[in-house]
Amino acid sequence: MTTDPTNPIALTAEQLDTFHRDGVLALPSRFSPDEVAGLVAALDELMADDVPENIREKTSGVVRSSFDLHRRHPLYARLVNDPRFVIPAHQILGDDPVYAMQVKVNAKEAFTGEQWQWHYDFATHHREDGLKEPIALNMHIFLDEVTEFNGPLMFVRGSHLDGPPPTELDTTTTSYPLWTVGPSVVGPLAERGGLVCPKGPAGTMLIFGDAVVHGSPPNMSPWSRRIFSLIVNPVSNRQTTFRRPAYIHDRDFTPLVARDEPLLASV
Ligand SMILES: O=C(O)CCC(=O)C(=O)O
């Protein structure tokens, strides 16, 4: 696919520089309130299902993450081919086809939503799924306003620049086993680059790289914090091992194609 630099969805040169330097880029107001309302309404139905795709918090039992959304609802099937994801992904990764490797919402429930330890996604993608290169992109949409109160993600700015740091497997802290990055590694990286904590209204988009260290605190606030996450990966970097279920790490390598029709049309 060739990218048209005059397309307003395309990232500017400055945004691309920020992404490459910091490892994370925030894009305000990319999705409209109506689009967010449609995604939330569909999500409410999906999170009511008693299925393995809905992973629950260890303590409260409420849904922490809901996976495989593009197979479970037509609106999410349409969403993964939205130009607002596909065009920036190709700007960053080049013209190699990309596929939807993981499609989920992380729902940090008011009062009970638990933390995500410091980690970077490639540690899991490499060890569990056999990806060779840390080039997948995690693309978020805030489905609620994200504030300093409701468990926002924090990123260690530039922590990807020296390559993937050392990790350890944590199977005890939360309901989801995670290859985490310990304090002795996070400390110096954060001293060097500082932390970034993108906040903003529902409809804000984030893009971050597979090797940038990030995490998020518990949500003690009375406001839920739901974030949609699409991880795209070049087909050439697809998984070489198959340990995790397909609903968590997708085995359909069909390339995404930017579709121009409105997200909410005829769903
Ligand atoms: O939703 C969060 O707070 C963290 C999610 C995350 O770190 C991830 O999906 O890799």
mmCIF file of C-alpha atoms and ligand atoms in Angstrom:
data_model
loop_
_atom_site.group_PDB
_atom_site.id
_atom_site.type_symbol
_atom_site.label_atom_id
_atom_site.label_comp_id
_atom_site.label_asym_id
_atom_site.label_seq_id
_atom_site.Cartn_x
_atom_site.Cartn_y
_atom_site.Cartn_z
ATOM 1 C CA MET A 1 0.000 0.000 0.000
ATOM 2 C CA THR A 2 1.308 3.465 -0.788
ATOM 3 C CA THR A 3 0.699 6.267 1.656
ATOM 4 C CA ASP A 4 -0.665 9.590 0.424
ATOM 5 C CA PRO A 5 1.191 12.288 2.430
ATOM 6 C CA THR A 6 -1.667 14.777 1.836
ATOM 7 C CA ASN A 7 -4.160 12.492 3.619
ATOM 8 C CA PRO A 8 -5.101 14.146 6.956
ATOM 9 C CA ILE A 9 -5.015 10.717 8.627
ATOM 10 C CA ALA A 10 -1.342 10.390 7.775
ATOM 11 C CA LEU A 11 1.179 11.207 10.517
ATOM 12 C CA THR A 12 3.238 14.360 10.041
ATOM 13 C CA ALA A 13 7.038 14.246 9.913
ATOM 14 C CA GLU A 14 7.080 15.717 13.439
ATOM 15 C CA GLN A 15 4.737 13.009 14.755
ATOM 16 C CA LEU A 16 6.877 10.313 13.165
ATOM 17 C CA ASP A 17 9.986 11.816 14.798
ATOM 18 C CA THR A 18 8.232 11.824 18.193
ATOM 19 C CA PHE A 19 7.212 8.192 17.766
ATOM 20 C CA HIS A 20 10.737 7.082 16.840
ATOM 21 C CA ARG A 21 12.367 9.144 19.627
ATOM 22 C CA ASP A 22 9.954 8.442 22.509
ATOM 23 C CA GLY A 23 8.525 5.072 21.443
ATOM 24 C CA VAL A 24 4.992 6.414 21.952
ATOM 25 C CA LEU A 25 2.778 8.952 20.201
ATOM 26 C CA ALA A 26 -0.581 10.413 21.309
ATOM 27 C CA LEU A 27 -3.098 11.575 18.686
ATOM 28 C CA PRO A 28 -6.004 13.582 20.184
ATOM 29 C CA SER A 29 -9.563 13.425 18.807
ATOM 30 C CA ARG A 30 -9.023 10.702 16.224
ATOM 31 C CA PHE A 31 -12.373 8.983 16.907
ATOM 32 C CA SER A 32 -15.649 10.888 17.337
ATOM 33 C CA PRO A 33 -17.960 10.680 20.375
ATOM 34 C CA ASP A 34 -20.508 8.775 18.227
ATOM 35 C CA GLU A 35 -17.904 6.243 17.151
ATOM 36 C CA VAL A 36 -16.764 5.760 20.737
ATOM 37 C CA ALA A 37 -20.395 5.332 21.876
ATOM 38 C CA GLY A 38 -20.892 2.628 19.217
ATOM 39 C CA LEU A 39 -17.732 0.787 20.278
ATOM 40 C CA VAL A 40 -18.724 0.968 23.956
ATOM 41 C CA ALA A 41 -22.255 -0.335 23.271
ATOM 42 C CA ALA A 42 -20.816 -3.329 21.393
ATOM 43 C CA LEU A 43 -18.264 -3.883 24.136
ATOM 44 C CA ASP A 44 -20.936 -3.947 26.845
ATOM 45 C CA GLU A 45 -22.575 -6.900 25.041
ATOM 46 C CA LEU A 46 -19.273 -8.721 24.572
ATOM 47 C CA MET A 47 -18.149 -8.288 28.160
ATOM 48 C CA ALA A 48 -21.384 -9.849 29.409
ATOM 49 C CA ASP A 49 -20.413 -13.163 27.709
ATOM 50 C CA ASP A 50 -19.142 -15.986 29.870
ATOM 51 C CA VAL A 51 -16.326 -17.050 27.510
ATOM 52 C CA PRO A 52 -12.560 -17.645 27.835
ATOM 53 C CA GLU A 53 -11.956 -14.531 25.715
ATOM 54 C CA ASN A 54 -13.065 -12.487 28.738
ATOM 55 C CA ILE A 55 -10.182 -12.616 31.231
ATOM 56 C CA ARG A 56 -11.206 -11.647 34.754
ATOM 57 C CA GLU A 57 -9.447 -9.763 37.548
ATOM 58 C CA LYS A 58 -7.943 -12.053 40.154
ATOM 59 C CA THR A 59 -9.616 -10.370 43.110
ATOM 60 C CA SER A 60 -12.926 -8.878 41.941
ATOM 61 C CA GLY A 61 -13.745 -11.281 39.084
ATOM 62 C CA VAL A 62 -14.810 -8.435 36.777
ATOM 63 C CA VAL A 63 -13.578 -8.519 33.192
ATOM 64 C CA ARG A 64 -10.041 -7.132 32.918
ATOM 65 C CA SER A 65 -9.452 -7.824 29.224
ATOM 66 C CA SER A 66 -11.790 -8.917 26.462
ATOM 67 C CA PHE A 67 -9.988 -10.548 23.526
ATOM 68 C CA ASP A 68 -10.668 -11.415 19.888
ATOM 69 C CA LEU A 69 -13.196 -8.603 19.468
ATOM 70 C CA HIS A 70 -12.900 -8.544 15.660
ATOM 71 C CA ARG A 71 -14.246 -12.110 15.502
ATOM 72 C CA ARG A 72 -16.977 -11.466 18.028
ATOM 73 C CA HIS A 73 -18.588 -8.285 16.669
ATOM 74 C CA PRO A 74 -18.922 -6.773 13.147
ATOM 75 C CA LEU A 75 -18.090 -3.271 14.358
ATOM 76 C CA TYR A 76 -14.730 -4.440 15.680
ATOM 77 C CA ALA A 77 -14.169 -6.453 12.476
ATOM 78 C CA ARG A 78 -14.576 -3.202 10.574
ATOM 79 C CA LEU A 79 -12.499 -1.218 13.051
ATOM 80 C CA VAL A 80 -9.262 -3.186 12.506
ATOM 81 C CA ASN A 81 -9.206 -2.084 8.840
ATOM 82 C CA ASP A 82 -9.856 1.563 9.687
ATOM 83 C CA PRO A 83 -7.500 3.913 7.791
ATOM 84 C CA ARG A 84 -6.684 5.660 11.076
ATOM 85 C CA PHE A 85 -4.803 2.496 12.044
ATOM 86 C CA VAL A 86 -3.665 1.141 8.702
ATOM 87 C CA ILE A 87 -2.183 4.334 7.217
ATOM 88 C CA PRO A 88 -0.001 5.294 10.226
ATOM 89 C CA ALA A 89 1.062 1.637 10.605
ATOM 90 C CA HIS A 90 2.371 1.618 7.032
ATOM 91 C CA GLN A 91 4.059 4.983 7.483
ATOM 92 C CA ILE A 92 5.999 3.565 10.431
ATOM 93 C CA LEU A 93 6.610 0.049 9.106
ATOM 94 C CA GLY A 94 6.845 0.566 5.349
ATOM 95 C CA ASP A 95 4.749 -1.096 2.706
ATOM 96 C CA ASP A 96 4.977 -4.703 4.008
ATOM 97 C CA PRO A 97 1.476 -6.067 4.657
ATOM 98 C CA VAL A 98 0.393 -5.996 8.319
ATOM 99 C CA TYR A 99 -2.198 -8.187 10.060
ATOM 100 C CA ALA A 100 -4.211 -7.863 13.288
ATOM 101 C CA MET A 101 -2.179 -9.883 15.781
ATOM 102 C CA GLN A 102 -4.208 -9.069 18.903
ATOM 103 C CA VAL A 103 -7.542 -7.259 19.269
ATOM 104 C CA LYS A 104 -8.807 -6.474 22.765
ATOM 105 C CA VAL A 105 -10.094 -3.994 25.276
ATOM 106 C CA ASN A 106 -8.382 -3.563 28.625
ATOM 107 C CA ALA A 107 -11.146 -2.481 30.985
ATOM 108 C CA LYS A 108 -9.833 -1.066 34.204
ATOM 109 C CA GLU A 109 -13.011 -1.030 36.249
ATOM 110 C CA ALA A 110 -13.735 1.829 38.675
ATOM 111 C CA PHE A 111 -12.401 1.136 42.217
ATOM 112 C CA THR A 112 -11.156 -2.404 41.428
ATOM 113 C CA GLY A 113 -9.107 -2.303 38.189
ATOM 114 C CA GLU A 114 -5.683 -3.802 38.890
ATOM 115 C CA GLN A 115 -2.222 -2.705 37.808
ATOM 116 C CA TRP A 116 -0.128 -3.710 34.803
ATOM 117 C CA GLN A 117 3.460 -4.225 35.888
ATOM 118 C CA TRP A 118 6.342 -2.592 33.987
ATOM 119 C CA HIS A 119 6.817 -4.570 30.789
ATOM 120 C CA TYR A 120 7.164 -4.290 27.049
ATOM 121 C CA ASP A 121 5.056 -6.299 24.640
ATOM 122 C CA PHE A 122 7.901 -7.845 22.607
ATOM 123 C CA ALA A 123 9.090 -9.823 25.659
ATOM 124 C CA THR A 124 5.875 -11.856 25.471
ATOM 125 C CA HIS A 125 5.636 -11.794 21.676
ATOM 126 C CA HIS A 126 9.187 -13.158 21.398
ATOM 127 C CA ARG A 127 9.110 -15.746 24.168
ATOM 128 C CA GLU A 128 5.543 -17.018 23.839
ATOM 129 C CA ASP A 129 4.882 -16.478 20.138
ATOM 130 C CA GLY A 130 8.339 -16.581 18.536
ATOM 131 C CA LEU A 131 8.283 -13.154 16.872
ATOM 132 C CA LYS A 132 11.783 -12.334 15.664
ATOM 133 C CA GLU A 133 11.775 -8.523 15.598
ATOM 134 C CA PRO A 134 10.338 -5.891 18.016
ATOM 135 C CA ILE A 135 8.449 -4.076 15.272
ATOM 136 C CA ALA A 136 4.775 -4.777 16.041
ATOM 137 C CA LEU A 137 2.737 -1.667 16.906
ATOM 138 C CA ASN A 138 0.192 -1.345 19.691
ATOM 139 C CA MET A 139 -2.553 1.102 18.633
ATOM 140 C CA HIS A 140 -5.029 2.286 21.274
ATOM 141 C CA ILE A 141 -8.288 4.196 21.361
ATOM 142 C CA PHE A 142 -9.419 5.604 24.694
ATOM 143 C CA LEU A 143 -13.049 4.536 25.189
ATOM 144 C CA ASP A 144 -13.301 6.613 28.383
ATOM 145 C CA GLU A 145 -11.562 9.817 29.312
ATOM 146 C CA VAL A 146 -8.148 8.855 30.681
ATOM 147 C CA THR A 147 -6.981 11.004 33.578
ATOM 148 C CA GLU A 148 -4.305 10.862 36.258
ATOM 149 C CA PHE A 149 -6.901 9.164 38.488
ATOM 150 C CA ASN A 150 -8.193 6.138 36.589
ATOM 151 C CA GLY A 151 -5.057 4.090 35.976
ATOM 152 C CA PRO A 152 -3.456 5.695 32.897
ATOM 153 C CA LEU A 153 -0.608 4.012 31.070
ATOM 154 C CA MET A 154 2.893 5.330 31.769
ATOM 155 C CA PHE A 155 5.747 4.899 29.308
ATOM 156 C CA VAL A 156 9.492 5.075 29.898
ATOM 157 C CA ARG A 157 10.401 7.519 27.174
ATOM 158 C CA GLY A 158 13.051 6.169 24.807
ATOM 159 C CA SER A 159 13.335 2.820 26.620
ATOM 160 C CA HIS A 160 13.302 1.018 23.264
ATOM 161 C CA LEU A 161 16.373 2.808 21.922
ATOM 162 C CA ASP A 162 19.036 0.345 23.126
ATOM 163 C CA GLY A 163 17.013 -2.745 22.193
ATOM 164 C CA PRO A 164 14.793 -4.904 24.393
ATOM 165 C CA PRO A 165 15.862 -4.809 28.098
ATOM 166 C CA PRO A 166 16.087 -7.920 30.377
ATOM 167 C CA THR A 167 12.830 -9.366 31.757
ATOM 168 C CA GLU A 168 11.416 -11.857 34.282
ATOM 169 C CA LEU A 169 8.149 -13.839 34.180
ATOM 170 C CA ASP A 170 5.517 -12.719 36.714
ATOM 171 C CA THR A 171 2.643 -15.179 37.151
ATOM 172 C CA THR A 172 1.490 -14.008 40.571
ATOM 173 C CA THR A 173 0.759 -10.263 40.643
ATOM 174 C CA THR A 174 -2.280 -10.148 38.356
ATOM 175 C CA SER A 175 -4.606 -12.488 36.499
ATOM 176 C CA TYR A 176 -2.483 -12.361 33.352
ATOM 177 C CA PRO A 177 1.083 -13.825 33.276
ATOM 178 C CA LEU A 178 3.506 -11.199 32.037
ATOM 179 C CA TRP A 179 7.194 -10.908 31.209
ATOM 180 C CA THR A 180 8.011 -7.895 33.362
ATOM 181 C CA VAL A 181 10.911 -5.447 33.705
ATOM 182 C CA GLY A 182 12.337 -5.084 37.212
ATOM 183 C CA PRO A 183 13.177 -1.912 39.184
ATOM 184 C CA SER A 184 16.930 -2.175 38.551
ATOM 185 C CA VAL A 185 16.257 -1.884 34.804
ATOM 186 C CA VAL A 186 13.353 0.592 34.871
ATOM 187 C CA GLY A 187 15.155 2.967 37.276
ATOM 188 C CA PRO A 188 18.109 3.959 35.048
ATOM 189 C CA LEU A 189 15.953 4.004 31.893
ATOM 190 C CA ALA A 190 13.470 6.362 33.566
ATOM 191 C CA GLU A 191 16.301 8.547 34.916
ATOM 192 C CA ARG A 192 17.569 8.906 31.366
ATOM 193 C CA GLY A 193 14.340 9.436 29.436
ATOM 194 C CA GLY A 194 11.687 10.333 31.996
ATOM 195 C CA LEU A 195 8.126 9.043 32.009
ATOM 196 C CA VAL A 196 5.297 9.995 29.657
ATOM 197 C CA CYS A 197 1.688 9.588 30.743
ATOM 198 C CA PRO A 198 -0.698 10.353 27.868
ATOM 199 C CA LYS A 199 -4.132 11.484 29.039
ATOM 200 C CA GLY A 200 -7.129 12.841 27.177
ATOM 201 C CA PRO A 201 -10.778 12.483 26.264
ATOM 202 C CA ALA A 202 -12.375 9.383 24.820
ATOM 203 C CA GLY A 203 -11.457 9.116 21.140
ATOM 204 C CA THR A 204 -7.750 9.841 21.730
ATOM 205 C CA MET A 205 -5.403 7.416 19.947
ATOM 206 C CA LEU A 206 -1.989 6.158 21.074
ATOM 207 C CA ILE A 207 0.612 4.312 19.050
ATOM 208 C CA PHE A 208 3.542 2.625 20.775
ATOM 209 C CA GLY A 209 6.298 0.251 19.813
ATOM 210 C CA ASP A 210 6.863 -3.359 20.842
ATOM 211 C CA ALA A 211 9.998 -2.678 22.895
ATOM 212 C CA VAL A 212 8.988 0.453 24.823
ATOM 213 C CA VAL A 213 8.628 -0.168 28.582
ATOM 214 C CA HIS A 214 5.213 0.708 29.989
ATOM 215 C CA GLY A 215 2.785 -0.134 32.799
ATOM 216 C CA SER A 216 -0.189 1.290 34.643
ATOM 217 C CA PRO A 217 -1.307 1.668 38.275
ATOM 218 C CA PRO A 218 -4.571 0.343 39.764
ATOM 219 C CA ASN A 219 -7.769 2.297 39.233
ATOM 220 C CA MET A 220 -8.896 3.514 42.666
ATOM 221 C CA SER A 221 -11.125 6.177 41.152
ATOM 222 C CA PRO A 222 -14.907 6.009 40.689
ATOM 223 C CA TRP A 223 -14.412 6.193 36.896
ATOM 224 C CA SER A 224 -13.797 3.222 34.631
ATOM 225 C CA ARG A 225 -10.949 3.319 32.124
ATOM 226 C CA ARG A 226 -11.570 1.205 29.009
ATOM 227 C CA ILE A 227 -8.978 1.212 26.243
ATOM 228 C CA PHE A 228 -9.221 -0.557 22.889
ATOM 229 C CA SER A 229 -5.938 -2.095 21.709
ATOM 230 C CA LEU A 230 -5.097 -3.358 18.231
ATOM 231 C CA ILE A 231 -1.625 -4.828 17.819
ATOM 232 C CA VAL A 232 -0.541 -4.927 14.193
ATOM 233 C CA ASN A 233 2.466 -6.886 12.986
ATOM 234 C CA PRO A 234 4.060 -7.260 9.548
ATOM 235 C CA VAL A 235 3.179 -10.635 8.023
ATOM 236 C CA SER A 236 6.932 -11.161 7.481
ATOM 237 C CA ASN A 237 7.396 -11.036 11.309
ATOM 238 C CA ARG A 238 4.546 -13.439 12.116
ATOM 239 C CA GLN A 239 4.664 -15.937 14.961
ATOM 240 C CA THR A 240 6.909 -18.990 14.723
ATOM 241 C CA THR A 241 5.629 -20.754 17.870
ATOM 242 C CA PHE A 242 2.032 -21.397 18.813
ATOM 243 C CA ARG A 243 1.827 -21.606 22.623
ATOM 244 C CA ARG A 244 -0.966 -19.139 23.258
ATOM 245 C CA PRO A 245 -4.562 -19.592 22.094
ATOM 246 C CA ALA A 246 -5.499 -17.977 18.774
ATOM 247 C CA TYR A 247 -8.003 -15.706 20.514
ATOM 248 C CA ILE A 248 -5.101 -14.076 22.367
ATOM 249 C CA HIS A 249 -2.531 -14.185 19.558
ATOM 250 C CA ASP A 250 -4.222 -14.333 16.171
ATOM 251 C CA ARG A 251 -3.114 -16.906 13.573
ATOM 252 C CA ASP A 252 -4.924 -15.287 10.655
ATOM 253 C CA PHE A 253 -2.243 -13.405 8.728
ATOM 254 C CA THR A 254 -4.609 -11.789 6.204
ATOM 255 C CA PRO A 255 -3.276 -8.280 5.520
ATOM 256 C CA LEU A 256 -5.275 -5.301 6.769
ATOM 257 C CA VAL A 257 -6.532 -2.984 4.048
ATOM 258 C CA ALA A 258 -7.540 0.635 4.741
ATOM 259 C CA ARG A 259 -11.297 0.865 4.124
ATOM 260 C CA ASP A 260 -12.688 4.296 3.436
ATOM 261 C CA GLU A 261 -16.316 3.756 4.496
ATOM 262 C CA PRO A 262 -17.467 5.371 7.779
ATOM 263 C CA LEU A 263 -16.861 3.165 10.797
ATOM 264 C CA LEU A 264 -20.498 3.171 11.900
ATOM 265 C CA ALA A 265 -22.011 2.585 8.429
ATOM 266 C CA SER A 266 -24.429 -0.384 8.254
ATOM 267 C CA VAL A 267 -23.249 -2.177 11.390
HETATM 268 O O1 LIG B 1 -4.277 -1.284 29.798
HETATM 269 C C1 LIG B 1 -3.270 -1.079 30.473
HETATM 270 O O2 LIG B 1 -3.268 -0.337 31.440
HETATM 271 C C2 LIG B 1 -1.979 -1.716 30.098
HETATM 272 C C3 LIG B 1 -2.064 -2.553 28.894
HETATM 273 C C4 LIG B 1 -0.753 -2.969 28.392
HETATM 274 O O3 LIG B 1 0.246 -2.668 28.939
HETATM 275 C C5 LIG B 1 -0.665 -3.779 27.203
HETATM 276 O O4 LIG B 1 -1.686 -4.116 26.591
HETATM 277 O O5 LIG B 1 0.471 -4.112 26.820
#
